[in-house]
CSV table of C-alpha atoms and ligand atoms in Angstrom, one decimal:
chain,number,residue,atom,x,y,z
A,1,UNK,CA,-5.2,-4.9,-18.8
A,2,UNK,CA,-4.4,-6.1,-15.3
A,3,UNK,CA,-1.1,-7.8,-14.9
A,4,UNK,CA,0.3,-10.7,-12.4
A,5,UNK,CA,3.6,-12.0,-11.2
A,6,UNK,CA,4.0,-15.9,-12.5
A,7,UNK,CA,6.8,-18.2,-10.8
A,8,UNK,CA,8.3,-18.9,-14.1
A,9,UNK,CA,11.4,-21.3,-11.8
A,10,UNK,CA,11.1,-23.0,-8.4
A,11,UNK,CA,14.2,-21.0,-6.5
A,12,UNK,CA,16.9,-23.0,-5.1
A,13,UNK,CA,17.7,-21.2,-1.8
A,14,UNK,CA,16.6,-17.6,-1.3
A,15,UNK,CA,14.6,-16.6,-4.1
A,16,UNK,CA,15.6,-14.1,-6.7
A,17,UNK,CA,14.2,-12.3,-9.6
A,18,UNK,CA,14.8,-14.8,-12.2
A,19,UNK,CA,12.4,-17.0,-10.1
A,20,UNK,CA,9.2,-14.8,-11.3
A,21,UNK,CA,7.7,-13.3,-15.0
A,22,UNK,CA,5.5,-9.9,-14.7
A,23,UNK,CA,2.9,-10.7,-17.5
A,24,UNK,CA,-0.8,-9.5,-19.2
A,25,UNK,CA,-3.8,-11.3,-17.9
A,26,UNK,CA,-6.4,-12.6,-20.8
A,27,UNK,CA,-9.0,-9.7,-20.6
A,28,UNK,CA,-12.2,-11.8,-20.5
A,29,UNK,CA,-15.6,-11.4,-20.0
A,30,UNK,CA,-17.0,-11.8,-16.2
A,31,UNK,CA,-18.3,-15.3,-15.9
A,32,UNK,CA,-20.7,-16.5,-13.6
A,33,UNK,CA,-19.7,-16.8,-10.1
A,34,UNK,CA,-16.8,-14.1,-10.6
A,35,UNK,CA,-16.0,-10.6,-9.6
A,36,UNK,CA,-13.7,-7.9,-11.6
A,37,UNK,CA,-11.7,-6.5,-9.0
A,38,UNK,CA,-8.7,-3.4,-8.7
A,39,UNK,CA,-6.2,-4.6,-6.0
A,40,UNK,CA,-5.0,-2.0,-3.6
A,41,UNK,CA,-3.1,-3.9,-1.3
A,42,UNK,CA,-0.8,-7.4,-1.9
A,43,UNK,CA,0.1,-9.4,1.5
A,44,UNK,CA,3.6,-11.3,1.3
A,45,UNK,CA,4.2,-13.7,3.7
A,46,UNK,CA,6.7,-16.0,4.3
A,47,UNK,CA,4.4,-19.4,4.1
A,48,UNK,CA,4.8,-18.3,0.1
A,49,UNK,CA,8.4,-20.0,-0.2
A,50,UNK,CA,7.4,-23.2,1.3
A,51,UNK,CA,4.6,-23.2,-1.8
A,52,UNK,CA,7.2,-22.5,-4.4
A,53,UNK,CA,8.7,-25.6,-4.1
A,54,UNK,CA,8.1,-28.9,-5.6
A,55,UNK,CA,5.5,-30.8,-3.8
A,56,UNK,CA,2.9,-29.9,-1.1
A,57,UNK,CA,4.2,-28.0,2.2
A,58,UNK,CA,0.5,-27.7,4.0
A,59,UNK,CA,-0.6,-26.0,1.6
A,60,UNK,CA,-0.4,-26.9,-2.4
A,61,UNK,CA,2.8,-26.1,-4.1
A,62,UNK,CA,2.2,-23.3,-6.8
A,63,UNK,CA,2.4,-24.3,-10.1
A,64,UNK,CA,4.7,-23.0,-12.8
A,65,UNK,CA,3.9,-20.4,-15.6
A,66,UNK,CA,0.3,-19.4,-13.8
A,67,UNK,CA,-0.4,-16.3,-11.6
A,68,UNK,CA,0.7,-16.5,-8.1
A,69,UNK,CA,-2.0,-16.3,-5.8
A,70,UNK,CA,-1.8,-14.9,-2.0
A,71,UNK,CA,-3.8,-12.6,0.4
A,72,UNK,CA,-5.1,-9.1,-1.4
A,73,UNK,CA,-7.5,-6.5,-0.3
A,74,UNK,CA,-9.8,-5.7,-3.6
A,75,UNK,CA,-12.9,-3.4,-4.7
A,76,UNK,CA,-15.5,-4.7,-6.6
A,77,UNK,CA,-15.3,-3.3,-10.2
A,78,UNK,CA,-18.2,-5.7,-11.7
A,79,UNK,CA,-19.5,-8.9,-9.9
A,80,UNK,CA,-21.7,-12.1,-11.1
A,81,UNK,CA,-21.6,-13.4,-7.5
A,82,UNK,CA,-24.9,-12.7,-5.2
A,83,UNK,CA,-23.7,-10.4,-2.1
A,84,UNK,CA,-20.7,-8.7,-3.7
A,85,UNK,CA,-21.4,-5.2,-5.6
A,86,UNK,CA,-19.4,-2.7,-7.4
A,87,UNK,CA,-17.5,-0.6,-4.5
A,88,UNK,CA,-17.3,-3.1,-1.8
A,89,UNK,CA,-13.8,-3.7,-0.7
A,90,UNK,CA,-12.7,-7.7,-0.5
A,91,UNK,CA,-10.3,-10.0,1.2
A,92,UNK,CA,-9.4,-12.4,-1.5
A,93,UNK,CA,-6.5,-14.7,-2.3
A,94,UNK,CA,-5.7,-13.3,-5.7
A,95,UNK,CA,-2.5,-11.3,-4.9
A,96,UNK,CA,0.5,-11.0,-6.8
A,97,UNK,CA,-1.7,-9.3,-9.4
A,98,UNK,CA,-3.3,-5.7,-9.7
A,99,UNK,CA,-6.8,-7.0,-10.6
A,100,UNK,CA,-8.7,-8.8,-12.7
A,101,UNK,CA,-11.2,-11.7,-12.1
A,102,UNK,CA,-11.5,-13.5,-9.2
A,103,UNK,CA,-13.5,-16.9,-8.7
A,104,UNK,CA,-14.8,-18.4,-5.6
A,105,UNK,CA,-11.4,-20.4,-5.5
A,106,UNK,CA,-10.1,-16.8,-4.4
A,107,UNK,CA,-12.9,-17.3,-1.7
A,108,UNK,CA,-13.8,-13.7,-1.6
A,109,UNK,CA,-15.0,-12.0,2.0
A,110,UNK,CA,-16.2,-8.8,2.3
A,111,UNK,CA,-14.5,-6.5,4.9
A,112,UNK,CA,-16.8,-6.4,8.2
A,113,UNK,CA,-18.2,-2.9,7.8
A,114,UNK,CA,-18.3,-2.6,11.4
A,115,UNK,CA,-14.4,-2.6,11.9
A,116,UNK,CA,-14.1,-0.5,9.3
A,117,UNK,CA,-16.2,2.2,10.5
A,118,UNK,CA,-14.7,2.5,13.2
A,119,UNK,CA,-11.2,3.4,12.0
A,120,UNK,CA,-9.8,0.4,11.1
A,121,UNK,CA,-7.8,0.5,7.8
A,122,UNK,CA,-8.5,-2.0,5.1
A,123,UNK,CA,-5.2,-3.5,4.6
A,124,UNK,CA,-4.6,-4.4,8.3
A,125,UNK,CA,-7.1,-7.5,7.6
A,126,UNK,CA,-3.9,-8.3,6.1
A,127,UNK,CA,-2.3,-8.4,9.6
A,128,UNK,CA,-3.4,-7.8,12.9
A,129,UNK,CA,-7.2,-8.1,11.7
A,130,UNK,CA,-6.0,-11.3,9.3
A,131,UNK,CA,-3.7,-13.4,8.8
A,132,UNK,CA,-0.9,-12.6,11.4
A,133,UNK,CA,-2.9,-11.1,14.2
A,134,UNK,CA,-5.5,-14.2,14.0
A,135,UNK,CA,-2.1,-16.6,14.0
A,136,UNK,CA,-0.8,-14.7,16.9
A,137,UNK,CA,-4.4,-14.7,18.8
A,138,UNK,CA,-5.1,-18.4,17.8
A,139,UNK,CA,-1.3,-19.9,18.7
A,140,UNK,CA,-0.5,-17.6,22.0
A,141,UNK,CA,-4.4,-18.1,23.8
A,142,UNK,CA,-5.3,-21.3,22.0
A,143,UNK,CA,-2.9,-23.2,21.3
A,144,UNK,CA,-0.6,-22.6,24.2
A,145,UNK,CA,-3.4,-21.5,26.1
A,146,UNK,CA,-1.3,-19.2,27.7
A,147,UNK,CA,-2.5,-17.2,31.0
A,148,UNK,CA,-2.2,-13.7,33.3
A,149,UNK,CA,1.1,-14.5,35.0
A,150,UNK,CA,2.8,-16.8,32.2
A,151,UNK,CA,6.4,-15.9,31.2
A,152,UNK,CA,5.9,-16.0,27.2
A,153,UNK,CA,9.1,-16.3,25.2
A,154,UNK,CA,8.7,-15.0,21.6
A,155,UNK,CA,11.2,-14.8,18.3
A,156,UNK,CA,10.6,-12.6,15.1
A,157,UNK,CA,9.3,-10.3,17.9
A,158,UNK,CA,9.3,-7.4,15.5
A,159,UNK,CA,7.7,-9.1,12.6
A,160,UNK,CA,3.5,-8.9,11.8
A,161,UNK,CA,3.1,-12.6,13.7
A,162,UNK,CA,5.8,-11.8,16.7
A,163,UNK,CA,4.8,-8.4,16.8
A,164,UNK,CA,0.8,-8.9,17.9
A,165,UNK,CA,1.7,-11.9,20.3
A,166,UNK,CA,4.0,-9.4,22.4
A,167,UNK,CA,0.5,-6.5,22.1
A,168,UNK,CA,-1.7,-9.8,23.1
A,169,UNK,CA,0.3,-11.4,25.5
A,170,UNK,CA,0.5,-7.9,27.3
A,171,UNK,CA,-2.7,-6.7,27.4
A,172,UNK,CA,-3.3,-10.3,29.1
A,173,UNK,CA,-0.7,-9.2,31.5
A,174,UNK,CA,1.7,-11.9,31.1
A,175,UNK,CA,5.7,-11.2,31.3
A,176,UNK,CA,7.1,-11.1,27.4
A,177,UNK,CA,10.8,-11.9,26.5
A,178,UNK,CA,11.3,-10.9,22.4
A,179,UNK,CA,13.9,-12.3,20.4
A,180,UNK,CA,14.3,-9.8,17.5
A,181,UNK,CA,17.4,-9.1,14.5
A,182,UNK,CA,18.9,-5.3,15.1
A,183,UNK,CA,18.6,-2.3,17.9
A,184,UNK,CA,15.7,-0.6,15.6
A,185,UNK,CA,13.3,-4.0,15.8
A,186,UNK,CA,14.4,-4.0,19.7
A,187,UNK,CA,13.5,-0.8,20.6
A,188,UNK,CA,9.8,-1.0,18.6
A,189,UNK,CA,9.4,-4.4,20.5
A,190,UNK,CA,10.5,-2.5,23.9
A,191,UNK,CA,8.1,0.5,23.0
A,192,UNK,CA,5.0,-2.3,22.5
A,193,UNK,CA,5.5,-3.3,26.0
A,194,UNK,CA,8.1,-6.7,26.0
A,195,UNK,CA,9.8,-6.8,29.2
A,196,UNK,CA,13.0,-8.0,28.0
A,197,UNK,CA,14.3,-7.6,24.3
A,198,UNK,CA,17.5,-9.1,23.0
A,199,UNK,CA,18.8,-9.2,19.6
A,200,UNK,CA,19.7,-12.7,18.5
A,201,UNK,CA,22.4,-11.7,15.9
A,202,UNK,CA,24.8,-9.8,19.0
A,203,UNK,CA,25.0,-13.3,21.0
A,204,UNK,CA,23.8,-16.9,21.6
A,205,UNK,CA,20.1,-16.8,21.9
A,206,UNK,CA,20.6,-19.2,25.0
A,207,UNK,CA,22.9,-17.0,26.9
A,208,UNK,CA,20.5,-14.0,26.1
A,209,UNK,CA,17.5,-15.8,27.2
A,210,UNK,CA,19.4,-16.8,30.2
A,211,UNK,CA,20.0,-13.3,31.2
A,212,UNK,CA,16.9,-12.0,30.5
A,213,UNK,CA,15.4,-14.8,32.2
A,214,UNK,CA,17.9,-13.6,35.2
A,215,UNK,CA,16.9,-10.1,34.7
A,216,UNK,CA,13.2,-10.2,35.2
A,217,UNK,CA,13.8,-12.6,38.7
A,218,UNK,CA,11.9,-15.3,36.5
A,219,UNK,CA,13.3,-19.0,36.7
A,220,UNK,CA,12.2,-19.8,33.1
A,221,UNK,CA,9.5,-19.4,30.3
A,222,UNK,CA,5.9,-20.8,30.6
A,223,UNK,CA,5.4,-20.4,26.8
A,224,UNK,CA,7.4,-20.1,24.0
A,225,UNK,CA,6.1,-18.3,20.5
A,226,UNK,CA,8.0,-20.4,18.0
A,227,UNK,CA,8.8,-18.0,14.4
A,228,UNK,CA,12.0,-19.5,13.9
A,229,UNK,CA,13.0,-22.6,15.2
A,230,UNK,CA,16.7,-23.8,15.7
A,231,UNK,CA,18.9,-21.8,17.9
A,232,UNK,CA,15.9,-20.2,19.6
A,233,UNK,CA,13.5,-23.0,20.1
A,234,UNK,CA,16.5,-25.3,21.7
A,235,UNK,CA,17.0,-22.5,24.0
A,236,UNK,CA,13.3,-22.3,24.8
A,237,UNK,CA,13.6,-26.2,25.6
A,238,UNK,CA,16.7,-25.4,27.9
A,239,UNK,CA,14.7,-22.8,30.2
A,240,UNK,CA,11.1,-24.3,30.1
A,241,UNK,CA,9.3,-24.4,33.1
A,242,UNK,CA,7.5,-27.9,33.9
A,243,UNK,CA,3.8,-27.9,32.0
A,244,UNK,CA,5.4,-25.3,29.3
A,245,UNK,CA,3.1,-25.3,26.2
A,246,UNK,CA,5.1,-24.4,23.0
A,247,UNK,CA,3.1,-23.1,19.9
A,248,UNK,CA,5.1,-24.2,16.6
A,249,UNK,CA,4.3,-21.6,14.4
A,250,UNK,CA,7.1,-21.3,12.1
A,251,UNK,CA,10.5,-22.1,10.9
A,252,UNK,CA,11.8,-19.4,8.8
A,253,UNK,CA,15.0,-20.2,9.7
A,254,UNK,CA,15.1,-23.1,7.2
A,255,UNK,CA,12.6,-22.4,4.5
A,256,UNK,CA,15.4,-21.6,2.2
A,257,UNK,CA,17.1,-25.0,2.7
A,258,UNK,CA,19.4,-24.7,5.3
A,259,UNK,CA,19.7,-27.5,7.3
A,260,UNK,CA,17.9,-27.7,10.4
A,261,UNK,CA,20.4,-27.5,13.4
A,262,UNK,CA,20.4,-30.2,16.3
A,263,UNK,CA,17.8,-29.7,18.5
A,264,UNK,CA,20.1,-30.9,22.2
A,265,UNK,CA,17.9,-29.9,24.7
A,266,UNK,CA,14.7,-32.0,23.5
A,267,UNK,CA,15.6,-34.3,26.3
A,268,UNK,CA,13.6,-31.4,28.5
A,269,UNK,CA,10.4,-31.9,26.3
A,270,UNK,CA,9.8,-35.0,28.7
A,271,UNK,CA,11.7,-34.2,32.0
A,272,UNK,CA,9.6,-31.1,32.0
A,273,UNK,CA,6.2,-32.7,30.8
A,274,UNK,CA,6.6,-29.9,27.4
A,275,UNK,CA,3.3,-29.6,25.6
A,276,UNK,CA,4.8,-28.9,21.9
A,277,UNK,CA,1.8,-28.6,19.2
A,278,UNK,CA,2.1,-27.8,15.7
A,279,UNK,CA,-0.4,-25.2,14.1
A,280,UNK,CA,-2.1,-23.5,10.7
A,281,UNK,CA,-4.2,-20.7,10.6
A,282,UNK,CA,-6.5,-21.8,8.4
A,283,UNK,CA,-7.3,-25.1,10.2
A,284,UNK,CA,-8.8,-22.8,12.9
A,285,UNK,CA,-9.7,-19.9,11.6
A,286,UNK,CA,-13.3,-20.5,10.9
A,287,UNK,CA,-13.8,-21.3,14.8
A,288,UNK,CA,-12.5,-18.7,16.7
A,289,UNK,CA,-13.4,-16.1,14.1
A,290,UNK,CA,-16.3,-14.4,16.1
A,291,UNK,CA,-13.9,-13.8,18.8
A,292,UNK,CA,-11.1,-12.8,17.3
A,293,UNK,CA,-12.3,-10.3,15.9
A,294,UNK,CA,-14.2,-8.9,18.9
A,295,UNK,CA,-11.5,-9.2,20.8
A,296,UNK,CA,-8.6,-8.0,19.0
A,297,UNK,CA,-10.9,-5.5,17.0
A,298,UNK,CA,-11.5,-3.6,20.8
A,299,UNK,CA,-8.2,-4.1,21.2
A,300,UNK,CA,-7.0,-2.0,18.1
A,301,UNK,CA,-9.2,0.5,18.6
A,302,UNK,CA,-8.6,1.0,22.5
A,303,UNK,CA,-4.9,1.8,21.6
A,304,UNK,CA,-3.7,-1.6,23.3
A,305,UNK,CA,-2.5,-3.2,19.4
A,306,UNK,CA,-1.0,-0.8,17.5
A,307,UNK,CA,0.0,-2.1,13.6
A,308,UNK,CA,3.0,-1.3,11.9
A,309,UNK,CA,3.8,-1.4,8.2
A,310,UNK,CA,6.6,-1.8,5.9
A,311,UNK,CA,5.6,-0.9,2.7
A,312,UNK,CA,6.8,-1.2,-0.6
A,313,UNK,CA,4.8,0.3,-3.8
A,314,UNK,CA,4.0,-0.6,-7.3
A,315,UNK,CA,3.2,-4.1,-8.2
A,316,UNK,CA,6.8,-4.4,-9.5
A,317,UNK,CA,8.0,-4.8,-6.3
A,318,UNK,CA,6.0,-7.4,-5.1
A,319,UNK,CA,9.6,-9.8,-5.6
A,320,UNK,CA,11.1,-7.5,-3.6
A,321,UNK,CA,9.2,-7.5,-1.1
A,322,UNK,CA,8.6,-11.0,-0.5
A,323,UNK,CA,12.4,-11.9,-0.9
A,324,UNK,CA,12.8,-9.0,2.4
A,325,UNK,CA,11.2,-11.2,4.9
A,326,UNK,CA,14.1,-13.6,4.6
A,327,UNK,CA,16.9,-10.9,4.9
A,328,UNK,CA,15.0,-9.2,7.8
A,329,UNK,CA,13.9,-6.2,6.2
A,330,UNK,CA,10.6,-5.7,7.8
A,331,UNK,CA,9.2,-4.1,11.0
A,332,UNK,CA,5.6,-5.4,11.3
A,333,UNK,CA,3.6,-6.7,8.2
A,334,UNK,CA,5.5,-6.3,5.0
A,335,UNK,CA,2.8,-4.9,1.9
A,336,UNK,CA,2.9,-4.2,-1.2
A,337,UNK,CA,0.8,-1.1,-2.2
A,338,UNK,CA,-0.7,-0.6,-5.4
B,401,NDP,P1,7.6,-11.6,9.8
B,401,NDP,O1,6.8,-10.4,9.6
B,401,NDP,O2,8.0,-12.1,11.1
B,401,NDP,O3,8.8,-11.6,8.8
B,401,NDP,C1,9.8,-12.5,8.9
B,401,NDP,C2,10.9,-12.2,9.9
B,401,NDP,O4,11.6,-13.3,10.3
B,401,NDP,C3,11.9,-11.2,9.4
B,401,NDP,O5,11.6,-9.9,9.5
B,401,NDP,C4,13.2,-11.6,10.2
B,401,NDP,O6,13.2,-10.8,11.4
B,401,NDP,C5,12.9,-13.0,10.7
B,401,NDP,N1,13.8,-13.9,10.0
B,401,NDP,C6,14.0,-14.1,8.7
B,401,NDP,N2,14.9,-15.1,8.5
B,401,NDP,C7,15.3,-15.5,9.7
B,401,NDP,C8,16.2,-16.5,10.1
B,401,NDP,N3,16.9,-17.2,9.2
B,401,NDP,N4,16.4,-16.6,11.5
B,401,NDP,C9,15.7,-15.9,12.3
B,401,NDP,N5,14.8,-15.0,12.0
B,401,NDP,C10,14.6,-14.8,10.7
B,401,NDP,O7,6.7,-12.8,9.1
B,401,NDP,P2,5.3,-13.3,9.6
B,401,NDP,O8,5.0,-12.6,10.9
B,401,NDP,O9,4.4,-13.3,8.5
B,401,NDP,O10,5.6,-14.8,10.0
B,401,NDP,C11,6.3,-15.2,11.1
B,401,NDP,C12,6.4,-16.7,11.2
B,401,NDP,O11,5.1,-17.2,11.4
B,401,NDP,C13,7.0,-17.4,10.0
B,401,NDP,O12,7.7,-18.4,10.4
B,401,NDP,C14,5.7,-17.8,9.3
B,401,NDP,O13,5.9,-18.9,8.4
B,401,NDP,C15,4.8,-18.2,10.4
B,401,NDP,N6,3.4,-18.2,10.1
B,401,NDP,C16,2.7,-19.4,10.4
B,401,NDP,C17,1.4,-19.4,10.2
B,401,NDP,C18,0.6,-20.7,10.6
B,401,NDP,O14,-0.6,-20.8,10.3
B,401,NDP,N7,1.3,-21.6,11.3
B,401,NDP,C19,0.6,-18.3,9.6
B,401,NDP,C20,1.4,-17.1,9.4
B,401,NDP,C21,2.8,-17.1,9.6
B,401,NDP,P3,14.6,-10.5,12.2
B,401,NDP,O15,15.1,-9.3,11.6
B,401,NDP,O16,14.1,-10.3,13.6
B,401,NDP,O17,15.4,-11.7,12.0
């Protein structure tokens, strides 16, 4: 009988295990337009929290007392839907659950053979071949349509979004400066090619980005990554070039409710004509996909991405994990194995 986590209380703050119920799934029989599937790989992401409380964020707020849902890489057990057969391995969005059936609200895909023959490991459509690489790709060359030459600023540089912007941005030869928490993250970030790596927690992230800024003979940032918002996206104001283009990808730093701090350089959005655009994934997606994948597919298997993992196993720690994306305990994509 497959089982799935259920947000049983919308958490106030960080969440905690008293927020979610491990429970039995109904074993029923396969409808039409469904698919029996075994999960092998659970994608937590920090979008999730946003969803667990009341109301819509961008996307729908989960309800209470029914299975979470999220980004899981499948194989086919039994299928009523034309296309998928026992055996094929899936990109779905029923996570938080080992298996069980899966309906087109799921929206099912099939893993592109061709990526997968040639070496690419299911669970990094997850990341760099998913979710956080096509975020990354999309935001850094589309939405801050960010060039050879630029000076690109990035924060949660060691996490799965930060991560493949700093590979990206340097295989496009731009100049990277990574904002990441700890000397472990730092020196991953260094090893992927950043040209300047500070850690945010030893020191204000303006005097850092100063420095660096200093450092590399550059007189300020031509893009700026945003993962975090506050501290390091006032700073990014502070040293923008004129004509900067800001991606706004994400805020973690107040998902949990902390208020968000005073933004005192804004005043440079107009002085230096700051292009500052808001963006989600799946608003996008669809459109660039073709590329993407060509792109950041060759790029993977030239050497010039690598992925990174932190994984946690067993379904039971699928809490765990999710609650470690706030506390920093990640380098790359954070999974849960099954
Ligand atoms: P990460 O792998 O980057 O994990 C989160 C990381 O954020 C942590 O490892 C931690 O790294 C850092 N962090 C956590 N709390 C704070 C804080 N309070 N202040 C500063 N840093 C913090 O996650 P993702 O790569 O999946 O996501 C990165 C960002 O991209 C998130 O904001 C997410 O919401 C956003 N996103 C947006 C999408 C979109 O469509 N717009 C799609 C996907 C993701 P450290 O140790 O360095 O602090």
């Amino acid at each position: 009988m497959a089982k799935a986590w259920f947000l049983t209380s919308r958490p106030t703050g960080l969440p905690s295990a008293d927020n979610f119920a491990l429970r039995d799934l109904p074993d029923l029989p396969l409808g039409e337009d469904q698919l029996r599937v075994r999960n092998h790989w659970l994608s937590v992401d920090p979008y999730m929290r946003g969803r667990m409380n009341e109301g819509a964020s961008y996307a729908p707020a989960y309800p209470l007392d029914t299975p979470l849902t999220g980004g899981a890489i499948g194989e086919v057990l039994e299928s009523r839907i034309e296309g998928f057969a026992p055996g094929d391995l899936i990109l779905h969005l029923g996570g938080w659950r080992d298996g069980g059936i899966i309906t087109l609200d799921h929206m099912p895909r099939l893993l592109p053979v061709q990526w997968l023959d040639s070496g690419i490991k299911p669970q990094c459509f997850l990341h760099n071949m998913g979710l956080t690489g096509g975020t990354a790709w999309i935001g850094l060359l589309q939405v801050a349509a960010a060039r050879p030459g630029d000076v690109v600023f990035v924060s949660a540089a060691a996490g799965a979004v930060g991560s493949a912007v700093v590979q990206l941005a340097k295989a496009r030869e731009m100049t990277v400066i990574a904002s990441a928490g700890g000397p472990e993250k730092g020196e991953w970030v260094r090893d992927l090619g950043a040209d300047a790596v500070f850690d945010y927690k030893q020191g204000g992230v303006l005097d850092q980005l100063r420095g660096a800024l200093t450092r590399l003979g550059k007189p300020g940032i031509d893009v700026y990554f945003d993962n975090v918002g506050g501290e390091h996206l006032d700073a990014a104001l502070a040293t923008a070039n004129g004509f900067a283009r800001f991606a706004l990808c994400g805020m973690i730093d107040i998902y949990n409710g902390a208020a968000p701090q005073p933004l005192r350089y804004i005043g440079r959005a107009i002085a230096a004509r700051i292009r500052m655009e808001g963006f989600i994934y799946s608003d996008l997606f669809s459109r660039y996909m073709e590329e993407f994948y060509a792109d950041m597919g060759g790029l993977i298997a030239s050497g010039a991405v690598q992925m990174r993992e932190t994984v946690h196993d067993g379904l039971e720690s699928a809490p765990t994990a999710f609650g470690g994306l706030f506390a920093g305990q990640n380098i790359g994509k954070m999974l849960v194995r099954l």
